Amino acid sequence: MNLQTILHPSTDICNEPELYFHTDDIFDLYDGYFNLFYIEKHKKYTFIDSLELVLKCSGYDVLELMHDREVIRSIDLKKDMDAGSGIIEGRFAYPYTQYDKGVFWFRLRRCLGKTLRSAITYVEGFYEGRSSRMRNPVNLGLNICTYKREQYVLRNMKSLIRWMEGDRTEASNVLGIEPGFKGNNSSMTESDTPEASGHIHVFIIDNGKSLGDCKEFTDLVASTNNIEVIPNDNTGGAGGFSRGMIEAMNRREELSLTHLLMMDDDAVFDPDLFTRLYGFLSFLKKEYAMISVGGALFREDYRYIQHAAGEWFENFRIVNEHPLVDMRSYENAAATWMTGTEHERDRYGAWWCCCYPMEVITRDNLPLPLFVHHDDIQFGMKLAERNGVVFLNGINVWHQGFELSFTGVKQYYNTRNELISMKMFYPDTSLKAVKIRLIKRIIGSLICMRYGDIELIYKAVIDYMKGIQWLRDTDIEALHKEVSEIYKTIVPFKPICDLNISDRHRLELEKMAARYNEVITPDQLREYYDHKKYESGIWKMISINGWLLPAYRSTSIVTPLDSPWKPYRRRYVILYQPADRKCAVMRRDYKWLWRSIKYCIWIMIRFRLL
């Protein structure tokens, strides 16, 4: 059975060659992130007995099977080469039983006299797993929640249908690929249709009730029986994913569903993730039948950067020990923290891509109606502590970054839902620690004049105090409209051209917009996630970033990437969001200082954990 296809760069999914292979003067090395085979995870969780590389290639004369950096078998391909076409086809066994850790991969020596630039080569194939035991039946439900993102959903469903029909993504010509090359995902069987494609049913929960207005999308759906669109109220990601869970439960027997895969509507994916997921689940040991399979998150702007592969929630924050990792590096892709299994119970899979067995999806285990944020944390942490989670290379998505917009309306959900998560998983946390956290959040918003955040933090605390039953009984769509209106009234973001500001500041903003529109470097992104940006000198802290001192007449432009301490003693702040190139002009207003103090006093006196 095909466990994972040998992949190449493609213009419509990911065109970063070093995620797939590396080259030297002699060899093409298939040691990139997508083409490594993780031994320990397959050995521990599956009952595979043997592993073979099924390969079809041209332009090479030697194949070397590798374990880590060691050659474990060298094969002379010339004797098996078709004299007319120069094509080699064969199966090459790895000594699977002899190794328990590390990675398998392979490298191919280009024929004598051929250079990287002149060689006409192609490579296709897959890692095939076999077992003497009967495979598990696997049928995947795909649960996608969307809100007025027709083009994203259309793009992804086109990609999925092409793959289901055996249409291969056009490969990048990085290695001088022969025009007849089929591209990604060729299974080299009698049929080009992937086996997993017949075991997928898609539930698209349409929270915007707008997909039906997109004719291209409705025509696409009409051409297949595998995609089902369910109109839904705007209940946020939590409500939409819950609706998808309910639909999967209702159709479980009819569709013989064994697993449900949660996936963001705007995430880019390589359909081979379904081949890998299907193969892994087909061989899953009985004692791990309840394990979740998480997907890694890669960045859409720098597609070689892995943002996260499993996170945890602890001490009021999301813990990611390996953020923003460059996966073009073999050393990173084959690192122990990537290939090992020791973190199966201290990670959760986020809902940009995470697969659960249907047995854990029950009516008494649906997510709380949180609208957005912490729904996947709460659901995933409960399951991880009990059943574990595994992450495999190639089961991943690419997604836009989260750094180019201010928290905005999400501040309400972050605060309220964080309190709920702390109560669920860390009930022994001291009340004092929680109060300090809330007060710091209010002060942090005050020092950079994000007044809307202050109001939403306070409202979140008030609503949390109303209890879980209030949350269950609330019209969450109406609540979201209320929260959105509060924020828009206090912090009115507008296009630069609509701002009432000086020509000098307008010019400065235009330059900044152009700069952010060009590129935000990986180093800038790493600074965003570095806690040092929140550190400050003692004088700024004592003076509340200058609020207790006379203000300068100058204006400070602040982006989400900046330190909140940047507008020290400024009279005006222009909050600029690179994501949508909109701004809000905020003035130092002592009404908000006194309101913040009042809210902090209320928290100190009245707040309690439920």
Coordinates of C-alpha atoms in Angstrom, one line a residue:
M1 CA 0.0 0.0 0.0
N2 CA 1.2 3.5 -0.8
L3 CA 2.2 5.1 2.5
Q4 CA 3.6 8.3 1.0
T5 CA 4.2 9.4 -2.5
I6 CA 7.6 10.8 -3.7
L7 CA 6.7 14.4 -4.2
H8 CA 8.3 17.3 -6.2
P9 CA 7.8 21.0 -6.1
S10 CA 4.8 22.4 -7.9
T11 CA 3.8 25.8 -9.0
D12 CA 0.3 25.7 -7.5
I13 CA 1.1 24.1 -4.1
C14 CA 4.7 24.6 -3.1
N15 CA 7.7 25.5 -5.3
E16 CA 10.5 25.2 -2.7
P17 CA 12.8 22.5 -4.1
E18 CA 14.7 21.9 -0.8
L19 CA 11.5 20.8 0.9
Y20 CA 11.6 17.8 -1.5
F21 CA 15.3 17.1 -2.4
H22 CA 18.8 18.5 -2.4
T23 CA 21.5 18.1 -5.0
D24 CA 25.3 17.9 -5.2
D25 CA 27.7 17.4 -8.0
I26 CA 26.8 13.7 -8.4
F27 CA 23.5 12.9 -6.7
D28 CA 19.9 14.0 -6.4
L29 CA 19.2 13.5 -2.7
Y30 CA 15.5 12.8 -1.8
D31 CA 16.1 13.9 1.8
G32 CA 13.7 16.8 1.8
Y33 CA 11.0 17.1 4.4
F34 CA 8.3 15.6 2.2
N35 CA 10.3 12.6 1.1
L36 CA 11.7 11.4 4.3
F37 CA 10.2 8.3 5.9
Y38 CA 9.9 8.6 9.7
I39 CA 10.8 5.1 11.1
E40 CA 10.0 5.5 14.8
K41 CA 6.4 6.7 14.3
H42 CA 5.5 3.9 11.9
K43 CA 7.2 1.3 14.1
K44 CA 5.4 2.4 17.2
Y45 CA 2.0 3.1 15.9
T46 CA 1.5 0.7 12.9
F47 CA 1.8 -3.0 12.3
I48 CA 3.7 -2.7 9.0
D49 CA 6.0 -5.6 8.4
S50 CA 8.1 -4.4 5.5
L51 CA 8.9 -1.3 3.5
E52 CA 9.8 -0.9 -0.2
L53 CA 10.7 2.0 -2.4
V54 CA 8.6 1.6 -5.6
L55 CA 10.5 3.6 -8.2
K56 CA 10.3 4.6 -11.8
C57 CA 13.1 6.9 -13.0
S58 CA 15.3 7.9 -15.9
G59 CA 18.6 9.6 -16.2
Y60 CA 20.3 7.8 -13.3
D61 CA 22.6 4.9 -13.1
V62 CA 22.9 4.2 -9.3
L63 CA 20.3 4.2 -6.5
E64 CA 21.4 4.3 -2.9
L65 CA 19.0 3.6 0.0
M66 CA 19.8 5.6 3.0
H67 CA 19.3 5.5 6.8
D68 CA 20.0 8.9 8.2
R69 CA 23.4 9.7 6.6
E70 CA 24.4 6.1 6.1
V71 CA 24.3 4.2 2.8
I72 CA 22.6 0.9 3.6
R73 CA 22.3 -0.5 0.1
S74 CA 23.7 0.6 -3.3
I75 CA 22.0 -0.7 -6.5
D76 CA 23.4 -0.5 -10.0
L77 CA 20.5 0.6 -12.2
K78 CA 22.2 0.1 -15.6
K79 CA 21.5 -3.6 -15.8
D80 CA 17.8 -3.0 -15.3
M81 CA 17.6 0.0 -17.7
D82 CA 15.3 -0.3 -20.7
A83 CA 17.6 0.0 -23.7
G84 CA 15.2 2.0 -25.8
S85 CA 13.8 4.5 -23.3
G86 CA 16.4 4.5 -20.5
I87 CA 13.6 4.0 -18.0
I88 CA 14.2 2.0 -14.8
E89 CA 11.3 0.5 -12.9
G90 CA 11.7 -1.5 -9.7
R91 CA 11.0 -2.3 -6.1
F92 CA 13.8 -1.9 -3.6
A93 CA 13.4 -3.2 0.0
Y94 CA 14.6 -1.3 3.0
P95 CA 15.8 -3.3 6.0
Y96 CA 12.8 -2.1 7.9
T97 CA 13.0 -4.6 10.8
Q98 CA 16.6 -3.6 11.5
Y99 CA 16.0 0.0 12.4
D100 CA 13.8 1.6 15.1
K101 CA 14.6 5.3 14.8
G102 CA 15.7 7.9 12.4
V103 CA 14.7 8.3 8.7
F104 CA 14.8 6.4 5.5
W105 CA 15.4 8.2 2.2
F106 CA 17.2 7.6 -1.1
R107 CA 19.5 9.3 -3.5
L108 CA 20.1 8.8 -7.2
R109 CA 23.4 9.3 -9.1
R110 CA 23.0 11.1 -12.4
C111 CA 24.3 9.3 -15.4
L112 CA 28.0 10.0 -16.2
G113 CA 28.4 13.2 -18.1
K114 CA 25.0 14.6 -17.1
T115 CA 25.0 17.8 -15.1
L116 CA 22.2 19.3 -13.1
R117 CA 21.5 21.8 -15.8
S118 CA 21.6 19.5 -18.8
A119 CA 20.1 16.3 -17.4
I120 CA 16.7 15.2 -18.6
T121 CA 15.6 13.2 -15.7
Y122 CA 12.4 12.1 -14.0
V123 CA 11.5 10.4 -10.8
E124 CA 8.2 9.0 -9.6
G125 CA 7.3 6.5 -7.0
F126 CA 6.2 5.9 -3.4
Y127 CA 7.0 4.1 -0.2
E128 CA 5.0 0.9 0.0
G129 CA 4.1 -0.7 3.3
R130 CA 3.0 -4.3 3.7
S131 CA 1.8 -6.4 6.5
S132 CA 0.6 -10.0 7.0
R133 CA -2.3 -8.7 9.0
M134 CA -5.6 -7.4 7.6
R135 CA -5.7 -3.7 7.1
N136 CA -8.1 -1.5 9.0
P137 CA -11.1 -0.1 7.1
V138 CA -10.7 3.6 6.8
N139 CA -13.2 6.2 5.5
L140 CA -12.5 9.9 6.1
G141 CA -14.9 12.7 6.6
L142 CA -13.4 16.1 5.8
N143 CA -15.0 18.8 8.0
I144 CA -14.4 22.3 6.6
C145 CA -16.0 25.4 8.1
T146 CA -16.1 28.6 5.9
Y147 CA -17.5 32.1 6.1
K148 CA -17.6 34.0 2.8
R149 CA -14.4 32.7 1.4
E150 CA -15.6 31.3 -1.9
Q151 CA -12.4 31.6 -3.8
Y152 CA -10.4 29.7 -1.1
V153 CA -12.9 26.9 -0.9
L154 CA -13.2 26.7 -4.7
R155 CA -9.4 26.5 -5.1
N156 CA -9.1 23.7 -2.5
M157 CA -12.0 21.7 -3.9
K158 CA -10.6 21.9 -7.4
S159 CA -7.3 20.6 -6.1
L160 CA -9.0 17.8 -4.3
I161 CA -11.1 16.7 -7.2
R162 CA -8.2 16.8 -9.6
W163 CA -6.3 14.5 -7.3
M164 CA -9.3 12.2 -6.8
E165 CA -9.6 11.9 -10.6
G166 CA -5.9 11.0 -11.0
D167 CA -4.9 14.4 -12.6
R168 CA -1.4 15.2 -11.4
T169 CA -0.2 18.6 -10.4
E170 CA 2.3 19.8 -13.0
A171 CA 5.8 19.4 -11.6
S172 CA 8.3 22.1 -11.4
N173 CA 11.2 21.9 -13.9
V174 CA 13.9 22.2 -11.3
L175 CA 15.6 18.9 -12.2
G176 CA 15.0 19.1 -15.9
I177 CA 11.9 17.1 -15.7
E178 CA 10.9 15.3 -18.9
P179 CA 7.7 16.7 -20.5
G180 CA 6.0 13.4 -20.2
F181 CA 6.5 13.2 -16.4
K182 CA 3.2 12.7 -14.6
G183 CA 4.1 14.9 -11.6
N184 CA 3.1 14.5 -8.0
N185 CA 1.3 11.5 -6.5
S186 CA 1.7 8.9 -9.2
S187 CA 1.0 5.5 -7.6
M188 CA 2.4 3.4 -10.6
T189 CA -0.5 1.0 -10.5
E190 CA -2.9 0.0 -13.2
S191 CA -5.1 3.0 -12.3
D192 CA -3.7 6.5 -11.6
T193 CA -6.6 7.1 -9.1
P194 CA -5.2 7.2 -5.5
E195 CA -6.8 4.5 -3.4
A196 CA -7.6 7.0 -0.6
S197 CA -9.7 9.1 -3.1
G198 CA -12.6 6.5 -2.9
H199 CA -12.7 6.8 0.9
I200 CA -13.3 10.6 1.4
H201 CA -16.5 12.5 1.9
V202 CA -16.4 16.3 2.3
F203 CA -18.7 18.3 4.6
I204 CA -18.4 22.0 3.9
I205 CA -20.2 24.0 6.6
D206 CA -21.2 27.3 5.0
N207 CA -21.5 29.8 7.9
G208 CA -22.0 32.7 5.4
K209 CA -24.7 30.9 3.4
S210 CA -23.0 32.3 0.3
L211 CA -21.4 29.4 -1.5
G212 CA -24.6 28.8 -3.4
D213 CA -24.1 32.2 -5.1
C214 CA -20.8 31.1 -6.7
K215 CA -21.8 29.4 -9.9
E216 CA -18.3 28.0 -10.6
F217 CA -18.4 26.3 -7.2
T218 CA -21.9 25.0 -7.5
D219 CA -21.1 23.5 -10.9
L220 CA -18.0 21.9 -9.4
V221 CA -20.0 20.3 -6.5
A222 CA -22.6 19.1 -9.0
S223 CA -19.9 17.1 -10.8
T224 CA -19.1 14.9 -7.8
N225 CA -20.8 12.9 -5.1
N226 CA -18.0 13.4 -2.6
I227 CA -18.7 17.1 -1.6
E228 CA -21.7 18.2 0.5
V229 CA -22.5 21.8 1.4
I230 CA -24.5 22.5 4.6
P231 CA -25.7 26.1 5.1
N232 CA -25.3 27.2 8.7
D233 CA -25.8 30.3 10.8
N234 CA -22.7 32.3 11.5
T235 CA -21.7 30.5 14.7
G236 CA -18.0 31.0 14.1
G237 CA -15.4 28.3 13.7
A238 CA -16.4 26.5 16.9
G239 CA -20.1 26.3 15.8
G240 CA -19.3 25.5 12.2
F241 CA -16.9 22.6 13.2
S242 CA -19.5 21.4 15.7
R243 CA -22.1 21.3 13.0
G244 CA -19.7 19.3 10.8
M245 CA -19.2 16.9 13.7
I246 CA -23.0 16.4 14.0
E247 CA -23.4 15.9 10.3
A248 CA -20.6 13.3 10.4
M249 CA -22.3 11.5 13.3
N250 CA -25.6 11.5 11.6
R251 CA -24.1 10.0 8.4
R252 CA -21.5 7.8 10.1
E253 CA -23.3 4.5 9.4
E254 CA -24.4 5.5 5.9
L255 CA -20.9 6.5 4.8
S256 CA -19.1 4.0 7.1
L257 CA -17.0 6.9 8.5
T258 CA -14.1 5.9 10.7
H259 CA -12.4 9.3 11.1
L260 CA -13.1 13.0 10.8
L261 CA -10.5 15.5 9.5
M262 CA -10.9 19.1 10.6
M263 CA -9.4 21.6 8.2
D264 CA -9.5 25.4 7.7
D265 CA -11.2 26.7 4.6
D266 CA -8.3 29.0 3.6
A267 CA -5.5 26.5 4.1
V268 CA -3.5 25.3 1.0
F269 CA -2.8 21.6 1.1
D270 CA -1.1 18.9 -1.1
P271 CA -3.7 16.2 -1.6
D272 CA -1.0 13.6 -0.9
L273 CA -1.7 14.3 2.8
F274 CA -4.8 12.1 2.3
T275 CA -2.7 9.3 0.9
R276 CA -0.4 9.5 3.9
L277 CA -3.2 9.8 6.4
Y278 CA -5.2 6.9 4.8
G279 CA -2.1 4.7 4.7
F280 CA -1.1 5.4 8.3
L281 CA -4.6 4.8 9.6
S282 CA -5.0 1.6 7.6
F283 CA -2.1 0.0 9.5
L284 CA -2.8 1.6 12.9
K285 CA -2.3 -0.8 15.8
K286 CA -5.4 -1.6 17.9
E287 CA -3.9 -0.1 21.0
Y288 CA -3.5 3.2 19.2
A289 CA -6.9 3.2 17.5
M290 CA -8.0 6.3 19.4
I291 CA -4.9 8.4 18.6
S292 CA -5.4 11.7 16.8
V293 CA -3.3 12.6 13.7
G294 CA -2.3 16.3 13.7
G295 CA -1.2 18.4 10.8
A296 CA 1.7 20.8 10.8
L297 CA 1.2 24.5 9.9
F298 CA 3.5 26.0 7.3
R299 CA 3.5 29.7 6.3
E300 CA 2.0 30.7 3.0
D301 CA 4.4 33.6 2.5
Y302 CA 7.6 31.6 3.3
R303 CA 6.4 28.1 2.4
Y304 CA 9.6 26.5 3.8
I305 CA 8.9 27.8 7.3
Q306 CA 7.0 25.5 9.6
H307 CA 5.1 27.6 12.1
A308 CA 4.0 24.8 14.4
A309 CA 3.8 21.0 14.6
G310 CA 1.8 20.5 17.8
E311 CA 1.4 23.1 20.5
W312 CA 0.2 23.1 24.1
F313 CA -1.7 25.5 26.4
E314 CA -0.1 26.3 29.7
N315 CA 0.3 29.2 32.1
F316 CA -2.2 31.4 30.1
R317 CA -0.3 31.0 26.8
I318 CA 0.1 28.7 23.9
V319 CA 3.5 26.9 24.1
N320 CA 5.4 26.2 20.9
E321 CA 8.9 25.0 21.5
H322 CA 9.9 25.0 17.9
P323 CA 8.3 28.0 16.1
L324 CA 9.2 29.2 12.6
V325 CA 11.6 26.4 11.7
D326 CA 13.2 26.4 8.3
M327 CA 12.3 22.9 6.9
R328 CA 14.6 23.2 3.9
S329 CA 17.3 21.9 6.2
Y330 CA 17.6 18.1 6.4
E331 CA 18.9 18.5 10.0
N332 CA 15.6 20.2 11.0
A333 CA 13.3 17.8 9.0
A334 CA 15.1 14.8 10.5
A335 CA 15.5 16.2 14.0
T336 CA 14.6 13.9 17.0
W337 CA 11.7 16.3 18.0
M338 CA 10.3 15.8 14.5
T339 CA 10.7 12.1 14.1
G340 CA 10.3 10.9 17.7
T341 CA 7.2 9.9 19.7
E342 CA 7.9 11.2 23.2
H343 CA 5.5 14.1 22.9
E344 CA 2.3 12.3 22.0
R345 CA 0.5 13.3 25.2
D346 CA 1.7 16.9 25.6
R347 CA 0.7 18.3 22.2
Y348 CA -2.7 18.9 20.6
G349 CA -3.6 19.2 16.9
A350 CA -5.0 22.5 15.8
W351 CA -8.0 22.6 13.5
W352 CA -6.1 24.0 10.6
C353 CA -5.6 20.2 10.0
C354 CA -6.3 17.5 12.6
C355 CA -7.9 14.0 12.3
Y356 CA -9.9 12.3 15.0
P357 CA -11.4 8.8 15.2
M358 CA -15.2 8.9 15.1
E359 CA -15.4 7.2 18.4
V360 CA -14.3 10.3 20.2
I361 CA -16.8 12.5 18.4
T362 CA -20.0 12.2 20.5
R363 CA -22.9 14.5 21.3
D364 CA -21.7 14.9 24.9
N365 CA -18.2 15.8 23.7
L366 CA -18.9 18.6 21.2
P367 CA -16.9 21.8 21.5
L368 CA -18.3 24.6 23.7
P369 CA -20.0 27.4 21.6
L370 CA -16.9 29.6 21.8
F371 CA -17.4 31.2 18.3
V372 CA -13.6 31.2 17.7
H373 CA -10.3 30.5 19.6
H374 CA -9.6 27.8 22.1
D375 CA -12.2 25.4 20.7
D376 CA -9.4 23.2 19.2
I377 CA -7.2 23.7 22.2
Q378 CA -9.9 22.4 24.6
F379 CA -11.0 19.6 22.4
G380 CA -7.5 18.5 21.5
M381 CA -6.0 18.7 25.0
K382 CA -8.7 16.5 26.4
L383 CA -8.0 13.9 23.8
A384 CA -4.2 14.2 23.8
E385 CA -4.0 13.6 27.6
R386 CA -6.1 10.5 27.1
N387 CA -5.3 9.1 23.7
G388 CA -2.3 11.0 22.3
V389 CA -1.6 12.7 19.0
V390 CA 1.0 12.0 16.3
F391 CA 2.4 14.3 13.6
L392 CA 3.7 13.0 10.3
N393 CA 5.8 14.8 7.7
G394 CA 3.7 15.7 4.7
I395 CA 0.4 15.9 6.7
N396 CA 0.4 19.7 6.7
V397 CA -1.2 22.8 5.3
W398 CA 0.1 26.3 4.4
H399 CA -1.7 29.2 5.9
Q400 CA -1.5 33.0 6.0
G401 CA 0.4 34.5 9.0
F402 CA -1.3 35.8 12.1
E403 CA 0.9 38.7 12.8
L404 CA -0.3 41.5 10.4
S405 CA -3.5 42.4 12.1
F406 CA -4.3 43.6 15.6
T407 CA -6.2 41.3 17.9
G408 CA -9.3 43.4 17.5
V409 CA -12.6 41.6 18.1
K410 CA -10.7 38.4 18.9
Q411 CA -9.4 40.0 22.1
Y412 CA -12.9 39.3 23.6
Y413 CA -12.7 35.6 22.6
N414 CA -9.0 35.3 23.6
T415 CA -9.7 36.6 27.1
R416 CA -13.0 34.8 27.8
N417 CA -12.0 31.5 26.3
E418 CA -8.6 31.5 27.9
L419 CA -10.3 31.8 31.3
I420 CA -12.4 28.8 30.4
S421 CA -9.4 26.8 29.3
M422 CA -7.5 27.6 32.5
K423 CA -10.4 26.5 34.6
M424 CA -10.7 23.3 32.6
F425 CA -7.1 22.2 32.6
Y426 CA -5.5 24.1 35.5
P427 CA -8.2 24.5 38.1
D428 CA -5.6 24.8 40.9
T429 CA -4.2 28.0 39.4
S430 CA -4.3 30.7 42.1
L431 CA -6.9 33.5 41.8
K432 CA -4.2 36.0 42.3
A433 CA -2.3 34.8 39.2
V434 CA -5.4 35.0 37.1
K435 CA -6.1 38.5 38.3
I436 CA -2.5 39.6 37.6
R437 CA -2.8 38.2 34.1
L438 CA -6.0 40.1 33.3
I439 CA -4.7 43.4 34.8
K440 CA -1.5 43.1 32.7
R441 CA -3.6 42.6 29.6
I442 CA -5.6 45.7 30.3
I443 CA -2.4 47.8 31.0
G444 CA -0.7 46.4 27.9
S445 CA -3.6 47.6 25.8
L446 CA -3.6 51.0 27.5
I447 CA 0.1 51.8 26.9
C448 CA -0.4 51.6 23.1
M449 CA -3.9 53.2 23.1
R450 CA -5.7 50.1 22.0
Y451 CA -8.9 51.2 23.8
G452 CA -11.2 48.8 22.0
D453 CA -9.2 45.9 23.5
I454 CA -9.6 47.3 27.0
E455 CA -13.4 47.4 26.7
L456 CA -13.5 43.9 25.2
I457 CA -11.3 42.4 27.9
Y458 CA -13.6 43.8 30.6
K459 CA -16.7 42.5 28.7
A460 CA -15.0 39.1 28.4
V461 CA -14.4 38.9 32.1
I462 CA -18.0 39.9 32.9
D463 CA -19.4 37.3 30.5
Y464 CA -17.1 34.6 31.8
M465 CA -18.5 35.3 35.3
K466 CA -22.0 34.5 33.9
G467 CA -21.1 30.8 33.7
I468 CA -21.1 28.0 31.1
Q469 CA -24.9 27.7 31.0
W470 CA -25.2 31.4 30.0
L471 CA -22.7 30.6 27.2
R472 CA -24.7 27.6 26.0
D473 CA -28.0 29.6 26.1
T474 CA -26.6 32.7 24.3
D475 CA -27.3 33.6 20.7
I476 CA -23.6 33.6 19.7
E477 CA -24.2 35.2 16.3
A478 CA -25.9 38.1 18.0
L479 CA -23.2 38.3 20.6
H480 CA -20.5 38.4 17.9
K481 CA -22.3 41.3 16.2
E482 CA -22.5 43.2 19.6
V483 CA -18.8 42.6 20.3
S484 CA -17.9 43.7 16.7
E485 CA -19.9 46.9 17.0
I486 CA -18.2 47.8 20.4
Y487 CA -14.8 47.5 18.8
K488 CA -15.6 49.3 15.6
T489 CA -17.1 52.2 17.5
I490 CA -14.0 52.7 19.7
V491 CA -11.3 51.8 17.1
P492 CA -12.6 52.8 13.6
F493 CA -10.1 51.4 11.2
K494 CA -10.1 53.2 7.8
P495 CA -8.1 53.2 4.6
I496 CA -5.1 55.6 4.7
C497 CA -6.8 57.9 2.2
D498 CA -9.8 58.5 4.5
L499 CA -7.7 59.5 7.6
N500 CA -7.7 63.1 8.9
I501 CA -3.9 63.3 9.3
S502 CA -1.1 65.6 8.2
D503 CA 0.5 65.1 4.8
R504 CA 3.8 64.2 6.5
H505 CA 2.1 61.3 8.4
R506 CA 0.2 60.3 5.3
L507 CA 3.5 60.1 3.4
E508 CA 5.1 58.1 6.2
L509 CA 2.2 55.7 6.2
E510 CA 2.3 55.2 2.5
K511 CA 6.0 54.4 2.7
M512 CA 5.3 51.9 5.5
A513 CA 2.5 50.3 3.6
A514 CA 4.8 49.9 0.6
R515 CA 7.5 48.4 2.7
Y516 CA 5.2 45.9 4.4
N517 CA 3.6 45.1 1.0
E518 CA 7.0 44.1 -0.4
V519 CA 8.3 41.7 2.3
I520 CA 8.3 41.0 6.0
T521 CA 11.4 39.1 6.6
P522 CA 11.7 35.9 8.6
D523 CA 13.8 37.8 11.2
Q524 CA 10.9 40.3 11.7
L525 CA 8.5 37.4 12.2
R526 CA 10.8 35.8 14.8
E527 CA 11.0 39.1 16.6
Y528 CA 7.2 39.1 16.8
Y529 CA 7.2 35.8 18.6
D530 CA 10.1 36.8 20.9
H531 CA 8.9 37.7 24.3
K532 CA 11.6 40.3 24.6
K533 CA 9.4 42.8 22.7
Y534 CA 7.3 43.1 25.8
E535 CA 10.2 43.9 28.0
S536 CA 10.9 47.5 29.0
G537 CA 12.9 49.8 31.2
I538 CA 11.7 50.5 34.7
W539 CA 10.9 54.2 34.0
K540 CA 8.4 53.3 31.2
M541 CA 6.7 50.8 33.5
I542 CA 6.5 53.3 36.5
S543 CA 5.1 56.0 34.3
I544 CA 2.7 53.7 32.5
N545 CA 4.6 54.3 29.3
G546 CA 4.6 58.0 29.8
W547 CA 0.9 58.4 30.6
L548 CA 1.9 60.0 34.0
L549 CA 4.2 62.5 32.2
P550 CA 3.5 65.3 29.8
A551 CA 2.9 64.1 26.2
Y552 CA 5.1 64.8 23.3
R553 CA 3.3 66.5 20.4
S554 CA 4.6 63.9 17.9
T555 CA 2.7 60.9 16.6
S556 CA 3.8 57.3 16.7
I557 CA 2.9 54.7 14.1
V558 CA 2.4 51.3 15.6
T559 CA 1.9 48.0 13.8
P560 CA 1.1 44.5 15.3
L561 CA 4.8 43.7 14.9
D562 CA 6.0 46.5 17.2
S563 CA 6.5 46.5 20.9
P564 CA 3.5 47.9 22.8
W565 CA 6.0 50.3 24.5
K566 CA 6.8 52.1 21.2
P567 CA 4.4 55.1 21.7
Y568 CA 6.2 56.3 24.8
R569 CA 4.8 59.8 25.8
R570 CA 3.1 60.2 22.4
R571 CA -0.1 62.3 22.2
Y572 CA -1.3 60.4 19.1
V573 CA -0.9 56.9 17.9
I574 CA -1.7 55.6 14.4
L575 CA -2.5 51.9 14.6
Y576 CA -1.6 50.4 11.2
Q577 CA -2.6 46.9 10.0
P578 CA -0.4 45.7 7.1
A579 CA -2.9 42.9 6.4
D580 CA -5.6 45.2 5.1
R581 CA -3.6 48.5 4.9
K582 CA -6.1 50.2 7.3
C583 CA -5.4 52.5 10.2
A584 CA -7.0 54.0 13.3
V585 CA -5.9 57.3 14.8
M586 CA -6.0 57.2 18.6
R587 CA -5.4 60.1 20.9
R588 CA -4.2 60.0 24.5
D589 CA -7.4 60.2 26.4
Y590 CA -7.3 60.2 30.2
K591 CA -10.9 58.9 30.2
W592 CA -9.4 55.5 29.2
L593 CA -6.7 55.8 31.9
W594 CA -9.4 56.1 34.6
R595 CA -11.6 53.5 33.0
S596 CA -8.7 51.1 32.9
I597 CA -8.0 51.7 36.6
K598 CA -11.6 51.2 37.4
Y599 CA -11.7 47.9 35.5
C600 CA -8.5 46.7 37.3
I601 CA -10.0 47.6 40.7
W602 CA -13.1 45.7 39.8
I603 CA -11.1 42.6 38.8
M604 CA -9.1 42.8 42.0
I605 CA -12.3 43.0 44.2
R606 CA -15.0 41.2 42.3
F607 CA -13.5 38.7 39.9
R608 CA -13.5 35.0 40.8
L609 CA -12.9 31.8 39.0
L610 CA -16.0 29.7 38.5

